[in-house]
PDB file of C-alpha atoms and ligand atoms in Angstrom:
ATOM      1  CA  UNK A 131       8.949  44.153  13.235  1.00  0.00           C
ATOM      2  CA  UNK A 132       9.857  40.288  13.284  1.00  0.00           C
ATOM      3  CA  UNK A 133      13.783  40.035  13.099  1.00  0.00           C
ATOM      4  CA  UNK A 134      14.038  37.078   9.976  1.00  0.00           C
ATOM      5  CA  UNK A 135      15.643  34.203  10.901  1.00  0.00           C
ATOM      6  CA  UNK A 136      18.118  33.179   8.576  1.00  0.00           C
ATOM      7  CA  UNK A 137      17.294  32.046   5.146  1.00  0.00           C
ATOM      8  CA  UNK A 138      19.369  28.677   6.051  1.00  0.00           C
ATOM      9  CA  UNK A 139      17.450  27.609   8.615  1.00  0.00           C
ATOM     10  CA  UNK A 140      15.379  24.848   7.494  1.00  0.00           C
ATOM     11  CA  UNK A 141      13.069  22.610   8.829  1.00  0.00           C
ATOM     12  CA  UNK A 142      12.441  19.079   7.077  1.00  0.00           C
ATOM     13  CA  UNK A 143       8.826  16.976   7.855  1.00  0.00           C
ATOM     14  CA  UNK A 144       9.272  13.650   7.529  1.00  0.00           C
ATOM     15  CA  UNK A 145      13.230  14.117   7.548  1.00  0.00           C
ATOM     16  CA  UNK A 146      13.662  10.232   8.695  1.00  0.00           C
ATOM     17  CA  UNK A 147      12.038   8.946   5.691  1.00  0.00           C
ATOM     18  CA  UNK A 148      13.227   7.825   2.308  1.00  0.00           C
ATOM     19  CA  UNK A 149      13.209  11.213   0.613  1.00  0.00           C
ATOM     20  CA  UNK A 150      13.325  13.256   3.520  1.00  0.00           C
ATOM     21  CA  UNK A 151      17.163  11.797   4.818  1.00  0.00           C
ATOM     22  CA  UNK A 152      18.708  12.351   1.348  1.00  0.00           C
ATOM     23  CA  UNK A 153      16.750  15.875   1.617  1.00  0.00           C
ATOM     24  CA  UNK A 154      18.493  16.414   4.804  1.00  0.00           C
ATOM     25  CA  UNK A 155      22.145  14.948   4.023  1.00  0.00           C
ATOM     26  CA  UNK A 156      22.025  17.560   0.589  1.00  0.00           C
ATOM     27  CA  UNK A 157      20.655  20.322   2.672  1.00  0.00           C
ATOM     28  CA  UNK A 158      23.678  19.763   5.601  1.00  0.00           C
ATOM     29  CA  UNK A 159      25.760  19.525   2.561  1.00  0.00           C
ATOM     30  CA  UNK A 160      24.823  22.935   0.853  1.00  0.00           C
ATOM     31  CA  UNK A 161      25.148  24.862   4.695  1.00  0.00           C
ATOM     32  CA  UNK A 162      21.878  25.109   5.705  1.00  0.00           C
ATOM     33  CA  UNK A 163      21.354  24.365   9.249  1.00  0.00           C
ATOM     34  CA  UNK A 164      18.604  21.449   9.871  1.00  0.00           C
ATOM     35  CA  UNK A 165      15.626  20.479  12.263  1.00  0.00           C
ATOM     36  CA  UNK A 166      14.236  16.932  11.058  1.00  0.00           C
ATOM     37  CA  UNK A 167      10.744  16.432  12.391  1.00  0.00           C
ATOM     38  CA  UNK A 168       9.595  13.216  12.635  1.00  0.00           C
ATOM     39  CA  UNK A 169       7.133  10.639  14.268  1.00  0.00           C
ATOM     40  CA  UNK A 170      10.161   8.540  14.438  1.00  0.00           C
ATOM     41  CA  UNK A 171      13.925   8.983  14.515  1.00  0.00           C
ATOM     42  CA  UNK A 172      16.335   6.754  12.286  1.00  0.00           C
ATOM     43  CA  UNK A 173      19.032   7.962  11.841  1.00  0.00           C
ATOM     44  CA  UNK A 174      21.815  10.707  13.476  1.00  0.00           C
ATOM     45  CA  UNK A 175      23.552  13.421  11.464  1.00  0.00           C
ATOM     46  CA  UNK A 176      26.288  15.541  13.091  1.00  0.00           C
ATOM     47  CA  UNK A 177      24.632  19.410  12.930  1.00  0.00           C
ATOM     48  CA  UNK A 178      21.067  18.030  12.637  1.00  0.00           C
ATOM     49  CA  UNK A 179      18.354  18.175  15.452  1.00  0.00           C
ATOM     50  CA  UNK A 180      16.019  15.586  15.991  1.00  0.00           C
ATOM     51  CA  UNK A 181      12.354  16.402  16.610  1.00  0.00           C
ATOM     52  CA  UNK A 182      10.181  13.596  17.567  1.00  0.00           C
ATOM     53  CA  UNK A 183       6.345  14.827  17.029  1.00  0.00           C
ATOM     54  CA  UNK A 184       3.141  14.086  15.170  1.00  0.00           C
ATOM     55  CA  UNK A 185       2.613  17.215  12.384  1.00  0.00           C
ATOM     56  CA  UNK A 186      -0.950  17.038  13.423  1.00  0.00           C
ATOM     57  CA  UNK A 187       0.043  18.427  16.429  1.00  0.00           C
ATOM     58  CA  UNK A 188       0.516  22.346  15.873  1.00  0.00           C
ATOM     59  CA  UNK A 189       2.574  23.206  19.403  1.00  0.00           C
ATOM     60  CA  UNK A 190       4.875  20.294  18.722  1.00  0.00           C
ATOM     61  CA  UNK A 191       5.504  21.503  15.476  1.00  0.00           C
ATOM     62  CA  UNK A 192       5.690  25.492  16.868  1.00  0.00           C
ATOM     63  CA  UNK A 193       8.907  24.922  19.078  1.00  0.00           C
ATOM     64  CA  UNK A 194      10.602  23.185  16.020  1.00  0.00           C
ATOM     65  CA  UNK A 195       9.671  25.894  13.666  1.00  0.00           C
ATOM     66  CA  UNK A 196      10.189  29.190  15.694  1.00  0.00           C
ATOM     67  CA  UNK A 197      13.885  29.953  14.435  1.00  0.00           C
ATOM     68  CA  UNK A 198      12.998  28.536  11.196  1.00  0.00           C
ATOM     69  CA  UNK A 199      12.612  30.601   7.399  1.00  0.00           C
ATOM     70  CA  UNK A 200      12.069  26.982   5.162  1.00  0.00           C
ATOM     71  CA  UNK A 201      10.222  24.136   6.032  1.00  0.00           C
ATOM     72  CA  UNK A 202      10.203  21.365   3.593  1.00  0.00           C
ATOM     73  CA  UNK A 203       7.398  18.689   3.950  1.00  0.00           C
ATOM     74  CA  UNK A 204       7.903  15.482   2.684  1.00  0.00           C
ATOM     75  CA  UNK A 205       5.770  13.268   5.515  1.00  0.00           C
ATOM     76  CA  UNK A 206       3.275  11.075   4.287  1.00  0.00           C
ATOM     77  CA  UNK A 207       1.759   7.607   6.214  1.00  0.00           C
ATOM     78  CA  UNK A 208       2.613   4.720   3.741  1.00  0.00           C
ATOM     79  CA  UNK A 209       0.782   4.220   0.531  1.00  0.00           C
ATOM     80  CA  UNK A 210       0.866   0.933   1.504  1.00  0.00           C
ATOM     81  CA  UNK A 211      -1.637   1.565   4.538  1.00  0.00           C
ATOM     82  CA  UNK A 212      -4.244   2.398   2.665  1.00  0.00           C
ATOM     83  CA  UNK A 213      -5.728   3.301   5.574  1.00  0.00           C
ATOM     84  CA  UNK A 214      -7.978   6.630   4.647  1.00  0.00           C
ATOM     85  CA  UNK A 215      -9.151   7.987   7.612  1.00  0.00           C
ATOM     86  CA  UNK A 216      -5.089   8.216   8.695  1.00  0.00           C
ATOM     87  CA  UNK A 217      -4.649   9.581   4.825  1.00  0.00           C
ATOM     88  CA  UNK A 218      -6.343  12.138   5.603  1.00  0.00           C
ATOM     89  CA  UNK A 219      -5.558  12.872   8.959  1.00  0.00           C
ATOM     90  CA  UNK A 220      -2.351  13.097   8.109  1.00  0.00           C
ATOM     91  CA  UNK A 221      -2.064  14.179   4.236  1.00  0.00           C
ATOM     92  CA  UNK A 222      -5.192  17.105   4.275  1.00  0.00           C
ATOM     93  CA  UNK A 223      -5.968  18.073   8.522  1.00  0.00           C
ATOM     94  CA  UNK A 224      -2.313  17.922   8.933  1.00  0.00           C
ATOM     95  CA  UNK A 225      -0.841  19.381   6.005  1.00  0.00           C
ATOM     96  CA  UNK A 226      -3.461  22.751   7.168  1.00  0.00           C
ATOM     97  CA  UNK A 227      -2.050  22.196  10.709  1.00  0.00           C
ATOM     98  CA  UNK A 228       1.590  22.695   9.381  1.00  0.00           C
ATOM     99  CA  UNK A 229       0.703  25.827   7.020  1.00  0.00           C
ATOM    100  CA  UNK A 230      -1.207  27.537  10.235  1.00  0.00           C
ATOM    101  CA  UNK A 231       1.696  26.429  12.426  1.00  0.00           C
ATOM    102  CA  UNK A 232       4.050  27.891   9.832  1.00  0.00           C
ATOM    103  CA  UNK A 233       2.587  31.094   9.814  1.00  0.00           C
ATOM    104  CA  UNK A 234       1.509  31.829  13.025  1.00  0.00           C
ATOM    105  CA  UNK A 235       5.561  31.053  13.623  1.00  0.00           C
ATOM    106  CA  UNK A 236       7.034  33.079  10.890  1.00  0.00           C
ATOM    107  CA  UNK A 237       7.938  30.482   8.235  1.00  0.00           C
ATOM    108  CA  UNK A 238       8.409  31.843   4.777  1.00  0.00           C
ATOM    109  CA  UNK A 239       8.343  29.161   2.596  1.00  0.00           C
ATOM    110  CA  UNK A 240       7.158  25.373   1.944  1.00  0.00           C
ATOM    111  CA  UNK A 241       7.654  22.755  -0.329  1.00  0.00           C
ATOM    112  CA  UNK A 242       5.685  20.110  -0.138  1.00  0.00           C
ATOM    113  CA  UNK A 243       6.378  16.959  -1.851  1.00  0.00           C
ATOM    114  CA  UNK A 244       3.488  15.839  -3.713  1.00  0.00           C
ATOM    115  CA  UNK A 245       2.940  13.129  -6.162  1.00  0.00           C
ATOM    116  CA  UNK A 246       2.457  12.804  -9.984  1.00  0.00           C
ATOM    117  CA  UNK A 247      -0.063  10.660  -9.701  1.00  0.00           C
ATOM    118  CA  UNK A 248      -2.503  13.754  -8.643  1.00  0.00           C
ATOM    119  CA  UNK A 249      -2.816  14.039 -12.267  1.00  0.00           C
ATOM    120  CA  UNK A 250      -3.410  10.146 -12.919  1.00  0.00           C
ATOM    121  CA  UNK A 251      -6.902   8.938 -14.488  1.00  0.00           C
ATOM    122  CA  UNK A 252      -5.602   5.162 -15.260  1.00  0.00           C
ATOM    123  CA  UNK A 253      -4.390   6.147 -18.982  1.00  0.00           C
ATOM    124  CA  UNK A 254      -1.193   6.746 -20.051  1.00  0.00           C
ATOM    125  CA  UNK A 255       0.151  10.117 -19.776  1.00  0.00           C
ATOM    126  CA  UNK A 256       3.250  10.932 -21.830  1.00  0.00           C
ATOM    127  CA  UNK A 257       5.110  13.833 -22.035  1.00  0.00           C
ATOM    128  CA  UNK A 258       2.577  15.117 -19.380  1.00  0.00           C
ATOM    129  CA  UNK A 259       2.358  18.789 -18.126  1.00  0.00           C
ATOM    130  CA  UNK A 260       1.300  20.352 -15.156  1.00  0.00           C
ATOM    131  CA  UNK A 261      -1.198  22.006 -16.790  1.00  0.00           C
ATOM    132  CA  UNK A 262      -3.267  18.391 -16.713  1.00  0.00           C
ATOM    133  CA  UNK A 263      -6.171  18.513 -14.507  1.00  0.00           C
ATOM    134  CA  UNK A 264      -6.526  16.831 -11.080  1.00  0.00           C
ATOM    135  CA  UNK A 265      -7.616  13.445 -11.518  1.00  0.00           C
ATOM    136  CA  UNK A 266     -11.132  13.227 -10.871  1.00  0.00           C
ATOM    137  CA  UNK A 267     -11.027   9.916 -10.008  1.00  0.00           C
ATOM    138  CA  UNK A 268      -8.280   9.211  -8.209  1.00  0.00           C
ATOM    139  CA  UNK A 269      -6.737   6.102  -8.321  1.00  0.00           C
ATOM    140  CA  UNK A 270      -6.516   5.263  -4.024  1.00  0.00           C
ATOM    141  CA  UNK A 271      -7.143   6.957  -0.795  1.00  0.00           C
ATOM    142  CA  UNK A 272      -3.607   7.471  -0.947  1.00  0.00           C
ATOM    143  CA  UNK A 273      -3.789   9.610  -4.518  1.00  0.00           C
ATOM    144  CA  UNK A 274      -7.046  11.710  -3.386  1.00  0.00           C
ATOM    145  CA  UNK A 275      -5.546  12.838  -0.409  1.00  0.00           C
ATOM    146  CA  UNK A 276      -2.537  14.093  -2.298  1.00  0.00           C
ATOM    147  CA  UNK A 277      -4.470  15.743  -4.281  1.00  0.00           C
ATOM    148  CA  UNK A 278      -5.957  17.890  -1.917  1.00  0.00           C
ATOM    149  CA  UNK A 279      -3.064  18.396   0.119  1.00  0.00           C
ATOM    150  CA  UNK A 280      -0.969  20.042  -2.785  1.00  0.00           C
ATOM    151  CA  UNK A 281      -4.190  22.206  -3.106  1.00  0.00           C
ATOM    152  CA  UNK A 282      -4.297  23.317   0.347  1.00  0.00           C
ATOM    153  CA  UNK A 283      -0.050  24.068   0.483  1.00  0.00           C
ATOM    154  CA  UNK A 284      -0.804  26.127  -3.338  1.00  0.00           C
ATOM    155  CA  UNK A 285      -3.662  27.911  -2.151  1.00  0.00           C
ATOM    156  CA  UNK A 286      -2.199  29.359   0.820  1.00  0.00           C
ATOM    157  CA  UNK A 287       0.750  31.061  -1.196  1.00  0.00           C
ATOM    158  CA  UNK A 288       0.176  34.459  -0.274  1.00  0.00           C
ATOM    159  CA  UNK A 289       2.841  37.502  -1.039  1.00  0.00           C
ATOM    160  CA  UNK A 290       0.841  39.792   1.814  1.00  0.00           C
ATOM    161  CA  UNK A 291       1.406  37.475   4.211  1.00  0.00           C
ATOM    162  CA  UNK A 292       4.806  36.736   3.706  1.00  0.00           C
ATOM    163  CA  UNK A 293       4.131  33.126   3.172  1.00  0.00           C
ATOM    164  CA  UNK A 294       4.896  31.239  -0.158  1.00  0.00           C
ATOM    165  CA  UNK A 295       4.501  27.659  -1.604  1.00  0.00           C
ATOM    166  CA  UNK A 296       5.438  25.297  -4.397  1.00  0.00           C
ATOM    167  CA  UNK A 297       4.896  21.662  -4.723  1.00  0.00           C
ATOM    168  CA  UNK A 298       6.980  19.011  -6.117  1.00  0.00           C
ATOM    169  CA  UNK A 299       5.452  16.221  -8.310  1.00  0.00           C
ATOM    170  CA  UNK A 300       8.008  13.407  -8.635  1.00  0.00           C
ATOM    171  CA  UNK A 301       6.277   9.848  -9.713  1.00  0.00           C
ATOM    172  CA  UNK A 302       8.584   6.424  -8.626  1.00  0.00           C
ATOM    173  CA  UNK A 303      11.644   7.049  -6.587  1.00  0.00           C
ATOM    174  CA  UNK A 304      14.811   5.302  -6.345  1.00  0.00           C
ATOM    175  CA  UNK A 305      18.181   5.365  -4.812  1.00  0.00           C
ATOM    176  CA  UNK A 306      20.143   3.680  -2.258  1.00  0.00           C
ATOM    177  CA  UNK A 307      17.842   3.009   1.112  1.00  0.00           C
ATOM    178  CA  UNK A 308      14.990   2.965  -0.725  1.00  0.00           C
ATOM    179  CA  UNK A 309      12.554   0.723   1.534  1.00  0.00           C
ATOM    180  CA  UNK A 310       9.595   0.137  -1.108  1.00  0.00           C
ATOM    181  CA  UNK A 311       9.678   0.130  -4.436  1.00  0.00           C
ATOM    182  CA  UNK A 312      13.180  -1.964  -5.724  1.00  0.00           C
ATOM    183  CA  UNK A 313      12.497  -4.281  -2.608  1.00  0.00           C
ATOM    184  CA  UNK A 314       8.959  -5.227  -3.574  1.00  0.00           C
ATOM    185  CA  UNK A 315       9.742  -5.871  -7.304  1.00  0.00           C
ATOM    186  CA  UNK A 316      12.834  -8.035  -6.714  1.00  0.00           C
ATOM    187  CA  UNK A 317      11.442  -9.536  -3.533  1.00  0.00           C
ATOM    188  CA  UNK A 318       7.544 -10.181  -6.092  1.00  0.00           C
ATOM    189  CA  UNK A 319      10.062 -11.582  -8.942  1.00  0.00           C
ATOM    190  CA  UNK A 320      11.773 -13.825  -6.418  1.00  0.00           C
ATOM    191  CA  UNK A 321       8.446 -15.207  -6.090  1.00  0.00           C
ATOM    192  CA  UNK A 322       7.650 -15.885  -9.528  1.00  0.00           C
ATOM    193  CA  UNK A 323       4.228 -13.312  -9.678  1.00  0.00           C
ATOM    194  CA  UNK A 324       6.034 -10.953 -12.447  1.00  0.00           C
ATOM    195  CA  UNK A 325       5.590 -13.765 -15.294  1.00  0.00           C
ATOM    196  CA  UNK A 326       2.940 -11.760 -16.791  1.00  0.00           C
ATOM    197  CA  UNK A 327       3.237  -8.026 -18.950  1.00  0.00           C
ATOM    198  CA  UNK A 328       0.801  -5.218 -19.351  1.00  0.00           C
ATOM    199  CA  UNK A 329      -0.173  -4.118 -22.746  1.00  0.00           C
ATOM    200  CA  UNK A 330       2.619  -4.809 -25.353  1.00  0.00           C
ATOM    201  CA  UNK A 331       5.674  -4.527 -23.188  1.00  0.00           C
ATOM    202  CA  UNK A 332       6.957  -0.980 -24.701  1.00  0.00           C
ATOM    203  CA  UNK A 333       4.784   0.678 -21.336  1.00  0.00           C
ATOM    204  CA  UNK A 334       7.140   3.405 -19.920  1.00  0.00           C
ATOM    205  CA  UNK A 335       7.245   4.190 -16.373  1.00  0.00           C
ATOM    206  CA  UNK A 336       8.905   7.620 -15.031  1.00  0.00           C
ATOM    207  CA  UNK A 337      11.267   6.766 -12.083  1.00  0.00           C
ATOM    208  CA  UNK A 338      13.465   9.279 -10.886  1.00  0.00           C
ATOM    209  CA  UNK A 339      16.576   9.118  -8.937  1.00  0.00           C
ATOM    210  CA  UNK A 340      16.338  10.366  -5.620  1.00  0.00           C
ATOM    211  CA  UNK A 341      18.868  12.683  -5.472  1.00  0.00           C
ATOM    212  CA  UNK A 342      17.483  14.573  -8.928  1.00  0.00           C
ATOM    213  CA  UNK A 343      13.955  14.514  -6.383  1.00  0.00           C
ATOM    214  CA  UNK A 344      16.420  16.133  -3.802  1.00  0.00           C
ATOM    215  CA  UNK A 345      18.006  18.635  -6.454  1.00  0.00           C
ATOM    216  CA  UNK A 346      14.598  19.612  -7.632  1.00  0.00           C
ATOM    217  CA  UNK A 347      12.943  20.533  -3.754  1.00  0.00           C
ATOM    218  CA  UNK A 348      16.142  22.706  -2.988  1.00  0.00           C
ATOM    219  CA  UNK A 349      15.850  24.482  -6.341  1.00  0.00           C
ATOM    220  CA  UNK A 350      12.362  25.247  -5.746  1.00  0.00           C
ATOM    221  CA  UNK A 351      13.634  25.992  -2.031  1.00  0.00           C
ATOM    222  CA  UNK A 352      16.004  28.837  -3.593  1.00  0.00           C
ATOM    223  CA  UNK A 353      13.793  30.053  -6.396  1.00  0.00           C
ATOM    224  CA  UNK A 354      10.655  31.272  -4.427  1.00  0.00           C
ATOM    225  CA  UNK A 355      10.666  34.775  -4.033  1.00  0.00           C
ATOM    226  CA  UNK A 356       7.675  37.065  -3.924  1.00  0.00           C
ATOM    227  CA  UNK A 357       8.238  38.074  -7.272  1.00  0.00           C
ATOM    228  CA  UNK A 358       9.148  34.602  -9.210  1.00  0.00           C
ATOM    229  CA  UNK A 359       6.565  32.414 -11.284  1.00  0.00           C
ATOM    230  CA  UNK A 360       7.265  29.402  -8.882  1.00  0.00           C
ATOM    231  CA  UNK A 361       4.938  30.969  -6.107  1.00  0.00           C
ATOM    232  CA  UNK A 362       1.577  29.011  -5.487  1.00  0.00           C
ATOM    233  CA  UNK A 363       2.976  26.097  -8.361  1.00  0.00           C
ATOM    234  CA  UNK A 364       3.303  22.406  -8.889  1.00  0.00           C
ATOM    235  CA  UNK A 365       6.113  20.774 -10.499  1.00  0.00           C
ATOM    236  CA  UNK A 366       6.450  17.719 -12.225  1.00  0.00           C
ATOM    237  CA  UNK A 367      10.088  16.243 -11.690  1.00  0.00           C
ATOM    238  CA  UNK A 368      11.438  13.423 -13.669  1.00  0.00           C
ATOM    239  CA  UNK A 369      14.991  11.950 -15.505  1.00  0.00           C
ATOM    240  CA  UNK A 370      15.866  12.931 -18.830  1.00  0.00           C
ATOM    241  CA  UNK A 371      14.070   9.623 -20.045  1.00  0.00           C
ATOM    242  CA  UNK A 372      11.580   7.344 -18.628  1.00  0.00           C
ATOM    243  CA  UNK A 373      12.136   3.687 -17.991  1.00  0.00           C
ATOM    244  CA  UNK A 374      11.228   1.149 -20.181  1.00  0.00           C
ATOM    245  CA  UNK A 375       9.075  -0.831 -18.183  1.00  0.00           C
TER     246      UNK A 375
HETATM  247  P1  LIG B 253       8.823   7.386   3.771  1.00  0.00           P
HETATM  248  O1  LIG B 253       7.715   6.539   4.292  1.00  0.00           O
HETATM  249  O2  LIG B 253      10.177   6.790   3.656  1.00  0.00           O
HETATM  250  O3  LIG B 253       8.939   8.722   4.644  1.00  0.00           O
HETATM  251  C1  LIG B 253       7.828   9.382   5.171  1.00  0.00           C
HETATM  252  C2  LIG B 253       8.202   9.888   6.556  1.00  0.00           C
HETATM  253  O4  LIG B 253       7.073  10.587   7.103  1.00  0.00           O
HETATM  254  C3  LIG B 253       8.559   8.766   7.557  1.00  0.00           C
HETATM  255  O5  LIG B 253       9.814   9.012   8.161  1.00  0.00           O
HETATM  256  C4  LIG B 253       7.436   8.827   8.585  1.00  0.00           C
HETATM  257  O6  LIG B 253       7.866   8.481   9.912  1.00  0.00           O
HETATM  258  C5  LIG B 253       7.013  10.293   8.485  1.00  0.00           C
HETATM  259  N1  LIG B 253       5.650  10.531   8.963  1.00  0.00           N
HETATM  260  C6  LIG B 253       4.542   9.815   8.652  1.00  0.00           C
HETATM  261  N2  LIG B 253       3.483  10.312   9.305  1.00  0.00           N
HETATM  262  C7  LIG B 253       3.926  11.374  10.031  1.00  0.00           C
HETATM  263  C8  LIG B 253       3.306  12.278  10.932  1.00  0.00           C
HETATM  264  N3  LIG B 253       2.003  12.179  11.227  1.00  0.00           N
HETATM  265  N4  LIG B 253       4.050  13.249  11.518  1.00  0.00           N
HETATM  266  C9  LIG B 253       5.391  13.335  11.253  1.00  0.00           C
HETATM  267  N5  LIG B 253       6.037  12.492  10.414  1.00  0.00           N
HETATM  268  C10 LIG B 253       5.311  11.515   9.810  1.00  0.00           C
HETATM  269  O7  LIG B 253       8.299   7.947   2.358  1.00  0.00           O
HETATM  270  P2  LIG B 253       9.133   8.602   1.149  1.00  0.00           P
HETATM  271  O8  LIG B 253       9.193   7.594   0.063  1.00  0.00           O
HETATM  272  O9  LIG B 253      10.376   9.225   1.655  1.00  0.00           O
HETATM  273  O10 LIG B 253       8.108   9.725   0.672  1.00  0.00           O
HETATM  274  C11 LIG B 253       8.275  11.078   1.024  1.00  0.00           C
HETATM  275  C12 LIG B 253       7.230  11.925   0.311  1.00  0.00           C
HETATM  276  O11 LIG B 253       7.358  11.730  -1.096  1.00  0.00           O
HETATM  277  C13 LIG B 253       5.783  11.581   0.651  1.00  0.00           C
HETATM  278  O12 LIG B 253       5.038  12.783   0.736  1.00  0.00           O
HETATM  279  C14 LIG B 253       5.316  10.784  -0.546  1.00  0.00           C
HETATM  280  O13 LIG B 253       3.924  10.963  -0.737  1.00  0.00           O
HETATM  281  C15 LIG B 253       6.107  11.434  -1.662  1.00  0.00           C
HETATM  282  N6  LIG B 253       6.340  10.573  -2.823  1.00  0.00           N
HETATM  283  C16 LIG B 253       7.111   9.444  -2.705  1.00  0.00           C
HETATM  284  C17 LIG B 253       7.347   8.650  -3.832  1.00  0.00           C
HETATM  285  C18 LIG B 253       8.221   7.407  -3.757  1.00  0.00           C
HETATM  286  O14 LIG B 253       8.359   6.703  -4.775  1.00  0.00           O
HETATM  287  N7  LIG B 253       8.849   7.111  -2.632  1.00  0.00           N
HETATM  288  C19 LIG B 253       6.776   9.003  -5.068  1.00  0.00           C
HETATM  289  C20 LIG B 253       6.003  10.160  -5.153  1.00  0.00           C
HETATM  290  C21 LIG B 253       5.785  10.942  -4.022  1.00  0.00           C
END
């Protein structure tokens, strides 16, 4: 029998990101002991080790996860990119590559950090649950490749094989270091292109603070047991109230 390594070992994909460095600052926080795995390191954090690796690559990714019982994966190439062959390099081979590299080391769980706009048709949603459909048409590379990541990480929950999964759908996210999405509206206000408004200007958009997006993954984290209704689910994460827009 495998000796289990301890339930506060955690590994986090795409720990140098946005998301992933407030994931990882929480996580140190909380206790757990953290590997960040990363195509790039930014930052140091006294008790964290530094991986530098591509997740595509499974043996780079087996040394990080061999002492490992949670691996969080919030690594994603920009939406920005929109570059799809590297979407789905990345987002759908490379998500499978970190569920087979998970298993085959002894990984328990995985949260993956997936997107609300997986349910997204181009109409508003309000009040939206998570028992909307995929969109069929999704609205960018980006989007479709989301999509079928968070069905490859939900499909390969599996209670025989010791191996469970639940996916976290926040939509905008903000907080301090945030590189995109504050940025690029101040910096495209500066320039005078927001002097326009779509539809009546009561349009609601759901942006959620980063550290409620942090709150929500390690909740997941410490709900998933064999026997809870998390296993092999999506969440949608959000504020109390959207913003008006
Ligand atoms: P980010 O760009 O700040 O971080 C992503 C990290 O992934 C980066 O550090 C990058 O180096 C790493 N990465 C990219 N390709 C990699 C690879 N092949 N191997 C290893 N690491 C790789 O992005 P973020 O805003 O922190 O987003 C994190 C996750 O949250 C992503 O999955 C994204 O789809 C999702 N998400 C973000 C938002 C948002 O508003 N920021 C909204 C919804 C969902």
């Amino acid at each position: 029998t495998r000796i289990r390594p301890s339930s506060k070992r955690c590994a986090v994909i795409g720990g140098s990101g946005f998301l992933g460095r407030h994931l990882v600052e929480r996580l140190v926080e909380k206790g757990y002991s953290v590997a960040v795995f990363d195509i790039a390191q930014r930052y140091e954090v006294p008790g964290v080790t530094f991986h530098q690796g591509d997740l595509c690559d499974k043996q780079a990714l087996l040394k990080v996860l061999k002492d490992v019982s949670l691996v969080f994966h919030c690594a994603s190439p920009s939406p920005a990119c929109d570059d799809r062959n590297l979407f789905w390099k990345v987002n759908v081979e490379g998500t499978r590559t970190v569920i087979q590299a998970c298993q085959e080391a002894g990984v328990q769980k995985l949260v993956l950090t997936s997107s609300a706009s997986v349910v997204f048709e181009g109409t508003d949603i309000k009040n939206g649950k998570e028992d909307l459909p995929y969109a069929k048409r999704p609205i960018d590379y980006y989007t479709e490749t989301k999509i079928q990541q968070e069905k490859v990480v939900l499909e390969a929950c599996s209670k025989e094989k010791d191996f469970l999964t639940v996916a976290i759908r926040p939509h905008g996210i903000f907080g301090p270091r945030d590189p995109q999405l504050v940025p690029i509206l101040v910096d495209t206000a500066r320039k005078g292109k927001m002097k326009f408004i779509i539809g009546d200007g009561t349009n609601l958009v759901d942006f959620t603070y980063v550290e409620n997006v942090v709150h929500g993954h390690i909740l997941a984290a410490e709900h998933l047991k064999p026997d809870s209704p998390l296993c092999g689910k999506a969440y949608h994460i959000t504020n109390d109230e959207p913003i008006r827009f």
